[in-house]
Amino acid sequence: MKIEILGSGCKKCTNLANEVTAIASRLGVDAEVEKVTDMAIILDYGVMSTPAIVINGKVMTAGTVPSTTEIEQLLTQAN
């Protein structure tokens, strides 16, 4: 599974990437987590508010930092 964390590189985005990585590991989800800070790529996804989570090319959340439970649900549904 490919997970992209879209954002400017701010603390919220960095923390979200770290949390997603930790949750994926804990759940045993084989995931490649990548932080994307290139605004052109972020805009190509149609994301106007960051941070955002993209799983396998599909924007799952944007503009909010989801809770641990919400991240777990996203990862298990997409897996």
PDB file of N, CA and C in Angstrom:
ATOM      1  N   MET A   1       0.844  -1.159   0.000  1.00  0.00           N
ATOM      2  CA  MET A   1       0.000   0.000   0.000  1.00  0.00           C
ATOM      3  C   MET A   1       0.898   1.234   0.000  1.00  0.00           C
ATOM      4  N   LYS A   2       0.562   2.220  -0.815  1.00  0.00           N
ATOM      5  CA  LYS A   2       1.318   3.471  -0.848  1.00  0.00           C
ATOM      6  C   LYS A   2       0.501   4.551  -0.156  1.00  0.00           C
ATOM      7  N   ILE A   3       1.105   5.155   0.856  1.00  0.00           N
ATOM      8  CA  ILE A   3       0.442   6.214   1.614  1.00  0.00           C
ATOM      9  C   ILE A   3       1.280   7.481   1.451  1.00  0.00           C
ATOM     10  N   GLU A   4       0.612   8.545   1.030  1.00  0.00           N
ATOM     11  CA  GLU A   4       1.281   9.831   0.907  1.00  0.00           C
ATOM     12  C   GLU A   4       0.658  10.801   1.907  1.00  0.00           C
ATOM     13  N   ILE A   5       1.513  11.514   2.631  1.00  0.00           N
ATOM     14  CA  ILE A   5       1.066  12.559   3.524  1.00  0.00           C
ATOM     15  C   ILE A   5       1.389  13.873   2.824  1.00  0.00           C
ATOM     16  N   LEU A   6       0.355  14.610   2.445  1.00  0.00           N
ATOM     17  CA  LEU A   6       0.544  15.850   1.717  1.00  0.00           C
ATOM     18  C   LEU A   6       0.567  17.018   2.691  1.00  0.00           C
ATOM     19  N   GLY A   7       1.546  17.893   2.525  1.00  0.00           N
ATOM     20  CA  GLY A   7       1.617  19.067   3.373  1.00  0.00           C
ATOM     21  C   GLY A   7       2.881  19.861   3.123  1.00  0.00           C
ATOM     22  N   SER A   8       2.943  21.003   3.757  1.00  0.00           N
ATOM     23  CA  SER A   8       4.053  21.932   3.543  1.00  0.00           C
ATOM     24  C   SER A   8       5.328  21.524   4.267  1.00  0.00           C
ATOM     25  N   GLY A   9       5.238  20.519   5.117  1.00  0.00           N
ATOM     26  CA  GLY A   9       6.390  20.124   5.930  1.00  0.00           C
ATOM     27  C   GLY A   9       6.278  20.659   7.342  1.00  0.00           C
ATOM     28  N   CYS A  10       5.108  21.190   7.676  1.00  0.00           N
ATOM     29  CA  CYS A  10       4.877  21.744   9.010  1.00  0.00           C
ATOM     30  C   CYS A  10       4.865  20.625  10.060  1.00  0.00           C
ATOM     31  N   LYS A  11       4.843  21.035  11.305  1.00  0.00           N
ATOM     32  CA  LYS A  11       4.878  20.078  12.409  1.00  0.00           C
ATOM     33  C   LYS A  11       3.683  19.115  12.363  1.00  0.00           C
ATOM     34  N   LYS A  12       2.484  19.628  12.027  1.00  0.00           N
ATOM     35  CA  LYS A  12       1.307  18.757  11.951  1.00  0.00           C
ATOM     36  C   LYS A  12       1.488  17.678  10.905  1.00  0.00           C
ATOM     37  N   CYS A  13       2.023  18.068   9.754  1.00  0.00           N
ATOM     38  CA  CYS A  13       2.234  17.107   8.662  1.00  0.00           C
ATOM     39  C   CYS A  13       3.277  16.060   9.045  1.00  0.00           C
ATOM     40  N   THR A  14       4.358  16.503   9.650  1.00  0.00           N
ATOM     41  CA  THR A  14       5.421  15.591  10.065  1.00  0.00           C
ATOM     42  C   THR A  14       4.917  14.622  11.128  1.00  0.00           C
ATOM     43  N   ASN A  15       4.190  15.143  12.112  1.00  0.00           N
ATOM     44  CA  ASN A  15       3.631  14.286  13.162  1.00  0.00           C
ATOM     45  C   ASN A  15       2.636  13.286  12.587  1.00  0.00           C
ATOM     46  N   LEU A  16       1.824  13.727  11.611  1.00  0.00           N
ATOM     47  CA  LEU A  16       0.852  12.825  10.993  1.00  0.00           C
ATOM     48  C   LEU A  16       1.573  11.697  10.249  1.00  0.00           C
ATOM     49  N   ALA A  17       2.630  12.015   9.529  1.00  0.00           N
ATOM     50  CA  ALA A  17       3.386  10.985   8.811  1.00  0.00           C
ATOM     51  C   ALA A  17       3.973   9.970   9.793  1.00  0.00           C
ATOM     52  N   ASN A  18       4.508  10.462  10.896  1.00  0.00           N
ATOM     53  CA  ASN A  18       5.071   9.560  11.904  1.00  0.00           C
ATOM     54  C   ASN A  18       3.990   8.690  12.530  1.00  0.00           C
ATOM     55  N   GLU A  19       2.829   9.273  12.797  1.00  0.00           N
ATOM     56  CA  GLU A  19       1.745   8.510  13.405  1.00  0.00           C
ATOM     57  C   GLU A  19       1.207   7.445  12.448  1.00  0.00           C
ATOM     58  N   VAL A  20       1.028   7.805  11.185  1.00  0.00           N
ATOM     59  CA  VAL A  20       0.541   6.841  10.191  1.00  0.00           C
ATOM     60  C   VAL A  20       1.531   5.684  10.063  1.00  0.00           C
ATOM     61  N   THR A  21       2.816   5.990  10.038  1.00  0.00           N
ATOM     62  CA  THR A  21       3.848   4.952   9.951  1.00  0.00           C
ATOM     63  C   THR A  21       3.774   4.014  11.154  1.00  0.00           C
ATOM     64  N   ALA A  22       3.642   4.580  12.348  1.00  0.00           N
ATOM     65  CA  ALA A  22       3.573   3.769  13.571  1.00  0.00           C
ATOM     66  C   ALA A  22       2.322   2.907  13.600  1.00  0.00           C
ATOM     67  N   ILE A  23       1.192   3.461  13.210  1.00  0.00           N
ATOM     68  CA  ILE A  23      -0.062   2.696  13.222  1.00  0.00           C
ATOM     69  C   ILE A  23      -0.014   1.577  12.189  1.00  0.00           C
ATOM     70  N   ALA A  24       0.502   1.864  11.002  1.00  0.00           N
ATOM     71  CA  ALA A  24       0.616   0.823   9.970  1.00  0.00           C
ATOM     72  C   ALA A  24       1.485  -0.318  10.467  1.00  0.00           C
ATOM     73  N   SER A  25       2.588   0.010  11.110  1.00  0.00           N
ATOM     74  CA  SER A  25       3.480  -1.009  11.649  1.00  0.00           C
ATOM     75  C   SER A  25       2.780  -1.837  12.724  1.00  0.00           C
ATOM     76  N   ARG A  26       2.085  -1.153  13.623  1.00  0.00           N
ATOM     77  CA  ARG A  26       1.383  -1.844  14.715  1.00  0.00           C
ATOM     78  C   ARG A  26       0.296  -2.774  14.182  1.00  0.00           C
ATOM     79  N   LEU A  27      -0.376  -2.353  13.101  1.00  0.00           N
ATOM     80  CA  LEU A  27      -1.449  -3.165  12.520  1.00  0.00           C
ATOM     81  C   LEU A  27      -0.919  -4.246  11.581  1.00  0.00           C
ATOM     82  N   GLY A  28       0.380  -4.218  11.298  1.00  0.00           N
ATOM     83  CA  GLY A  28       0.954  -5.196  10.375  1.00  0.00           C
ATOM     84  C   GLY A  28       0.621  -4.915   8.926  1.00  0.00           C
ATOM     85  N   VAL A  29       0.337  -3.661   8.616  1.00  0.00           N
ATOM     86  CA  VAL A  29       0.002  -3.258   7.251  1.00  0.00           C
ATOM     87  C   VAL A  29       1.308  -2.960   6.509  1.00  0.00           C
ATOM     88  N   ASP A  30       1.501  -3.610   5.370  1.00  0.00           N
ATOM     89  CA  ASP A  30       2.681  -3.375   4.553  1.00  0.00           C
ATOM     90  C   ASP A  30       2.459  -2.071   3.795  1.00  0.00           C
ATOM     91  N   ALA A  31       3.080  -0.999   4.267  1.00  0.00           N
ATOM     92  CA  ALA A  31       2.834   0.314   3.683  1.00  0.00           C
ATOM     93  C   ALA A  31       4.126   1.075   3.482  1.00  0.00           C
ATOM     94  N   GLU A  32       4.168   1.792   2.377  1.00  0.00           N
ATOM     95  CA  GLU A  32       5.254   2.728   2.092  1.00  0.00           C
ATOM     96  C   GLU A  32       4.682   4.114   2.350  1.00  0.00           C
ATOM     97  N   VAL A  33       5.200   4.809   3.357  1.00  0.00           N
ATOM     98  CA  VAL A  33       4.703   6.135   3.715  1.00  0.00           C
ATOM     99  C   VAL A  33       5.675   7.183   3.198  1.00  0.00           C
ATOM    100  N   GLU A  34       5.138   8.138   2.445  1.00  0.00           N
ATOM    101  CA  GLU A  34       5.967   9.185   1.847  1.00  0.00           C
ATOM    102  C   GLU A  34       5.373  10.553   2.173  1.00  0.00           C
ATOM    103  N   LYS A  35       6.217  11.483   2.584  1.00  0.00           N
ATOM    104  CA  LYS A  35       5.771  12.860   2.796  1.00  0.00           C
ATOM    105  C   LYS A  35       5.931  13.611   1.481  1.00  0.00           C
ATOM    106  N   VAL A  36       4.876  14.292   1.064  1.00  0.00           N
ATOM    107  CA  VAL A  36       4.902  15.059  -0.178  1.00  0.00           C
ATOM    108  C   VAL A  36       4.733  16.533   0.166  1.00  0.00           C
ATOM    109  N   THR A  37       5.743  17.340  -0.182  1.00  0.00           N
ATOM    110  CA  THR A  37       5.686  18.768   0.112  1.00  0.00           C
ATOM    111  C   THR A  37       5.601  19.626  -1.153  1.00  0.00           C
ATOM    112  N   ASP A  38       5.690  18.999  -2.309  1.00  0.00           N
ATOM    113  CA  ASP A  38       5.634  19.722  -3.586  1.00  0.00           C
ATOM    114  C   ASP A  38       4.205  20.209  -3.829  1.00  0.00           C
ATOM    115  N   MET A  39       4.031  21.530  -3.825  1.00  0.00           N
ATOM    116  CA  MET A  39       2.684  22.102  -3.965  1.00  0.00           C
ATOM    117  C   MET A  39       2.024  21.725  -5.293  1.00  0.00           C
ATOM    118  N   ALA A  40       2.793  21.545  -6.344  1.00  0.00           N
ATOM    119  CA  ALA A  40       2.217  21.156  -7.637  1.00  0.00           C
ATOM    120  C   ALA A  40       1.567  19.779  -7.540  1.00  0.00           C
ATOM    121  N   ILE A  41       2.231  18.861  -6.856  1.00  0.00           N
ATOM    122  CA  ILE A  41       1.667  17.518  -6.676  1.00  0.00           C
ATOM    123  C   ILE A  41       0.436  17.574  -5.789  1.00  0.00           C
ATOM    124  N   ILE A  42       0.517  18.355  -4.716  1.00  0.00           N
ATOM    125  CA  ILE A  42      -0.617  18.488  -3.798  1.00  0.00           C
ATOM    126  C   ILE A  42      -1.831  19.041  -4.545  1.00  0.00           C
ATOM    127  N   LEU A  43      -1.615  20.059  -5.365  1.00  0.00           N
ATOM    128  CA  LEU A  43      -2.716  20.648  -6.134  1.00  0.00           C
ATOM    129  C   LEU A  43      -3.238  19.686  -7.198  1.00  0.00           C
ATOM    130  N   ASP A  44      -2.367  18.829  -7.760  1.00  0.00           N
ATOM    131  CA  ASP A  44      -2.811  17.820  -8.728  1.00  0.00           C
ATOM    132  C   ASP A  44      -3.839  16.879  -8.109  1.00  0.00           C
ATOM    133  N   TYR A  45      -3.727  16.638  -6.808  1.00  0.00           N
ATOM    134  CA  TYR A  45      -4.706  15.811  -6.108  1.00  0.00           C
ATOM    135  C   TYR A  45      -5.986  16.585  -5.805  1.00  0.00           C
ATOM    136  N   GLY A  46      -5.984  17.897  -6.050  1.00  0.00           N
ATOM    137  CA  GLY A  46      -7.155  18.711  -5.757  1.00  0.00           C
ATOM    138  C   GLY A  46      -7.250  19.108  -4.293  1.00  0.00           C
ATOM    139  N   VAL A  47      -6.163  18.929  -3.551  1.00  0.00           N
ATOM    140  CA  VAL A  47      -6.150  19.245  -2.126  1.00  0.00           C
ATOM    141  C   VAL A  47      -5.843  20.728  -1.958  1.00  0.00           C
ATOM    142  N   MET A  48      -6.742  21.422  -1.276  1.00  0.00           N
ATOM    143  CA  MET A  48      -6.560  22.851  -1.034  1.00  0.00           C
ATOM    144  C   MET A  48      -6.197  23.136   0.415  1.00  0.00           C
ATOM    145  N   SER A  49      -6.362  22.149   1.278  1.00  0.00           N
ATOM    146  CA  SER A  49      -6.085  22.321   2.698  1.00  0.00           C
ATOM    147  C   SER A  49      -5.329  21.098   3.205  1.00  0.00           C
ATOM    148  N   THR A  50      -4.196  21.341   3.851  1.00  0.00           N
ATOM    149  CA  THR A  50      -3.380  20.237   4.340  1.00  0.00           C
ATOM    150  C   THR A  50      -3.399  20.224   5.858  1.00  0.00           C
ATOM    151  N   PRO A  51      -3.001  19.147   6.477  1.00  0.00           N
ATOM    152  CA  PRO A  51      -2.439  17.940   5.884  1.00  0.00           C
ATOM    153  C   PRO A  51      -3.515  17.077   5.234  1.00  0.00           C
ATOM    154  N   ALA A  52      -3.064  16.196   4.366  1.00  0.00           N
ATOM    155  CA  ALA A  52      -3.970  15.265   3.699  1.00  0.00           C
ATOM    156  C   ALA A  52      -3.321  13.890   3.660  1.00  0.00           C
ATOM    157  N   ILE A  53      -4.169  12.874   3.652  1.00  0.00           N
ATOM    158  CA  ILE A  53      -3.708  11.494   3.529  1.00  0.00           C
ATOM    159  C   ILE A  53      -4.223  10.949   2.204  1.00  0.00           C
ATOM    160  N   VAL A  54      -3.299  10.417   1.405  1.00  0.00           N
ATOM    161  CA  VAL A  54      -3.639   9.784   0.134  1.00  0.00           C
ATOM    162  C   VAL A  54      -3.207   8.329   0.239  1.00  0.00           C
ATOM    163  N   ILE A  55      -4.143   7.421  -0.020  1.00  0.00           N
ATOM    164  CA  ILE A  55      -3.831   5.994   0.008  1.00  0.00           C
ATOM    165  C   ILE A  55      -4.062   5.429  -1.378  1.00  0.00           C
ATOM    166  N   ASN A  56      -3.001   4.860  -1.940  1.00  0.00           N
ATOM    167  CA  ASN A  56      -3.059   4.267  -3.287  1.00  0.00           C
ATOM    168  C   ASN A  56      -3.673   5.222  -4.309  1.00  0.00           C
ATOM    169  N   GLY A  57      -3.279   6.504  -4.214  1.00  0.00           N
ATOM    170  CA  GLY A  57      -3.722   7.495  -5.190  1.00  0.00           C
ATOM    171  C   GLY A  57      -5.058   8.139  -4.920  1.00  0.00           C
ATOM    172  N   LYS A  58      -5.728   7.766  -3.834  1.00  0.00           N
ATOM    173  CA  LYS A  58      -7.047   8.314  -3.511  1.00  0.00           C
ATOM    174  C   LYS A  58      -6.960   9.171  -2.250  1.00  0.00           C
ATOM    175  N   VAL A  59      -7.427  10.419  -2.345  1.00  0.00           N
ATOM    176  CA  VAL A  59      -7.429  11.313  -1.187  1.00  0.00           C
ATOM    177  C   VAL A  59      -8.456  10.805  -0.178  1.00  0.00           C
ATOM    178  N   MET A  60      -7.971  10.504   1.020  1.00  0.00           N
ATOM    179  CA  MET A  60      -8.843   9.959   2.069  1.00  0.00           C
ATOM    180  C   MET A  60      -9.255  11.025   3.082  1.00  0.00           C
ATOM    181  N   THR A  61      -8.345  11.941   3.410  1.00  0.00           N
ATOM    182  CA  THR A  61      -8.644  13.049   4.317  1.00  0.00           C
ATOM    183  C   THR A  61      -7.893  14.279   3.836  1.00  0.00           C
ATOM    184  N   ALA A  62      -8.435  15.448   4.140  1.00  0.00           N
ATOM    185  CA  ALA A  62      -7.745  16.697   3.803  1.00  0.00           C
ATOM    186  C   ALA A  62      -8.191  17.783   4.778  1.00  0.00           C
ATOM    187  N   GLY A  63      -7.217  18.563   5.217  1.00  0.00           N
ATOM    188  CA  GLY A  63      -7.512  19.710   6.054  1.00  0.00           C
ATOM    189  C   GLY A  63      -7.662  19.428   7.534  1.00  0.00           C
ATOM    190  N   THR A  64      -7.537  18.169   7.929  1.00  0.00           N
ATOM    191  CA  THR A  64      -7.662  17.820   9.339  1.00  0.00           C
ATOM    192  C   THR A  64      -6.595  16.788   9.702  1.00  0.00           C
ATOM    193  N   VAL A  65      -6.362  16.681  10.994  1.00  0.00           N
ATOM    194  CA  VAL A  65      -5.499  15.620  11.500  1.00  0.00           C
ATOM    195  C   VAL A  65      -6.431  14.580  12.112  1.00  0.00           C
ATOM    196  N   PRO A  66      -6.590  13.444  11.437  1.00  0.00           N
ATOM    197  CA  PRO A  66      -7.519  12.430  11.946  1.00  0.00           C
ATOM    198  C   PRO A  66      -7.027  11.811  13.252  1.00  0.00           C
ATOM    199  N   SER A  67      -7.983  11.300  14.008  1.00  0.00           N
ATOM    200  CA  SER A  67      -7.649  10.622  15.263  1.00  0.00           C
ATOM    201  C   SER A  67      -6.973   9.286  14.965  1.00  0.00           C
ATOM    202  N   THR A  68      -6.380   8.707  15.987  1.00  0.00           N
ATOM    203  CA  THR A  68      -5.748   7.392  15.849  1.00  0.00           C
ATOM    204  C   THR A  68      -6.750   6.370  15.340  1.00  0.00           C
ATOM    205  N   THR A  69      -7.957   6.397  15.896  1.00  0.00           N
ATOM    206  CA  THR A  69      -9.011   5.459  15.474  1.00  0.00           C
ATOM    207  C   THR A  69      -9.359   5.653  14.003  1.00  0.00           C
ATOM    208  N   GLU A  70      -9.464   6.911  13.563  1.00  0.00           N
ATOM    209  CA  GLU A  70      -9.789   7.179  12.155  1.00  0.00           C
ATOM    210  C   GLU A  70      -8.679   6.682  11.231  1.00  0.00           C
ATOM    211  N   ILE A  71      -7.432   6.869  11.635  1.00  0.00           N
ATOM    212  CA  ILE A  71      -6.309   6.385  10.824  1.00  0.00           C
ATOM    213  C   ILE A  71      -6.335   4.864  10.751  1.00  0.00           C
ATOM    214  N   GLU A  72      -6.590   4.205  11.878  1.00  0.00           N
ATOM    215  CA  GLU A  72      -6.687   2.739  11.889  1.00  0.00           C
ATOM    216  C   GLU A  72      -7.771   2.275  10.920  1.00  0.00           C
ATOM    217  N   GLN A  73      -8.923   2.942  10.922  1.00  0.00           N
ATOM    218  CA  GLN A  73     -10.021   2.563  10.020  1.00  0.00           C
ATOM    219  C   GLN A  73      -9.619   2.744   8.567  1.00  0.00           C
ATOM    220  N   LEU A  74      -8.959   3.857   8.258  1.00  0.00           N
ATOM    221  CA  LEU A  74      -8.517   4.104   6.878  1.00  0.00           C
ATOM    222  C   LEU A  74      -7.569   3.007   6.406  1.00  0.00           C
ATOM    223  N   LEU A  75      -6.621   2.632   7.273  1.00  0.00           N
ATOM    224  CA  LEU A  75      -5.624   1.642   6.877  1.00  0.00           C
ATOM    225  C   LEU A  75      -6.222   0.251   6.738  1.00  0.00           C
ATOM    226  N   THR A  76      -7.146  -0.112   7.611  1.00  0.00           N
ATOM    227  CA  THR A  76      -7.733  -1.446   7.538  1.00  0.00           C
ATOM    228  C   THR A  76      -8.717  -1.545   6.373  1.00  0.00           C
ATOM    229  N   GLN A  77      -9.423  -0.468   6.068  1.00  0.00           N
ATOM    230  CA  GLN A  77     -10.357  -0.487   4.927  1.00  0.00           C
ATOM    231  C   GLN A  77      -9.608  -0.574   3.613  1.00  0.00           C
ATOM    232  N   ALA A  78      -8.467   0.118   3.525  1.00  0.00           N
ATOM    233  CA  ALA A  78      -7.718   0.165   2.273  1.00  0.00           C
ATOM    234  C   ALA A  78      -6.855  -1.071   2.067  1.00  0.00           C
ATOM    235  N   ASN A  79      -6.608  -1.822   3.141  1.00  0.00           N
ATOM    236  CA  ASN A  79      -5.698  -2.960   3.050  1.00  0.00           C
ATOM    237  C   ASN A  79      -6.335  -4.162   2.414  1.00  0.00           C
TER     238      ASN A  79
END
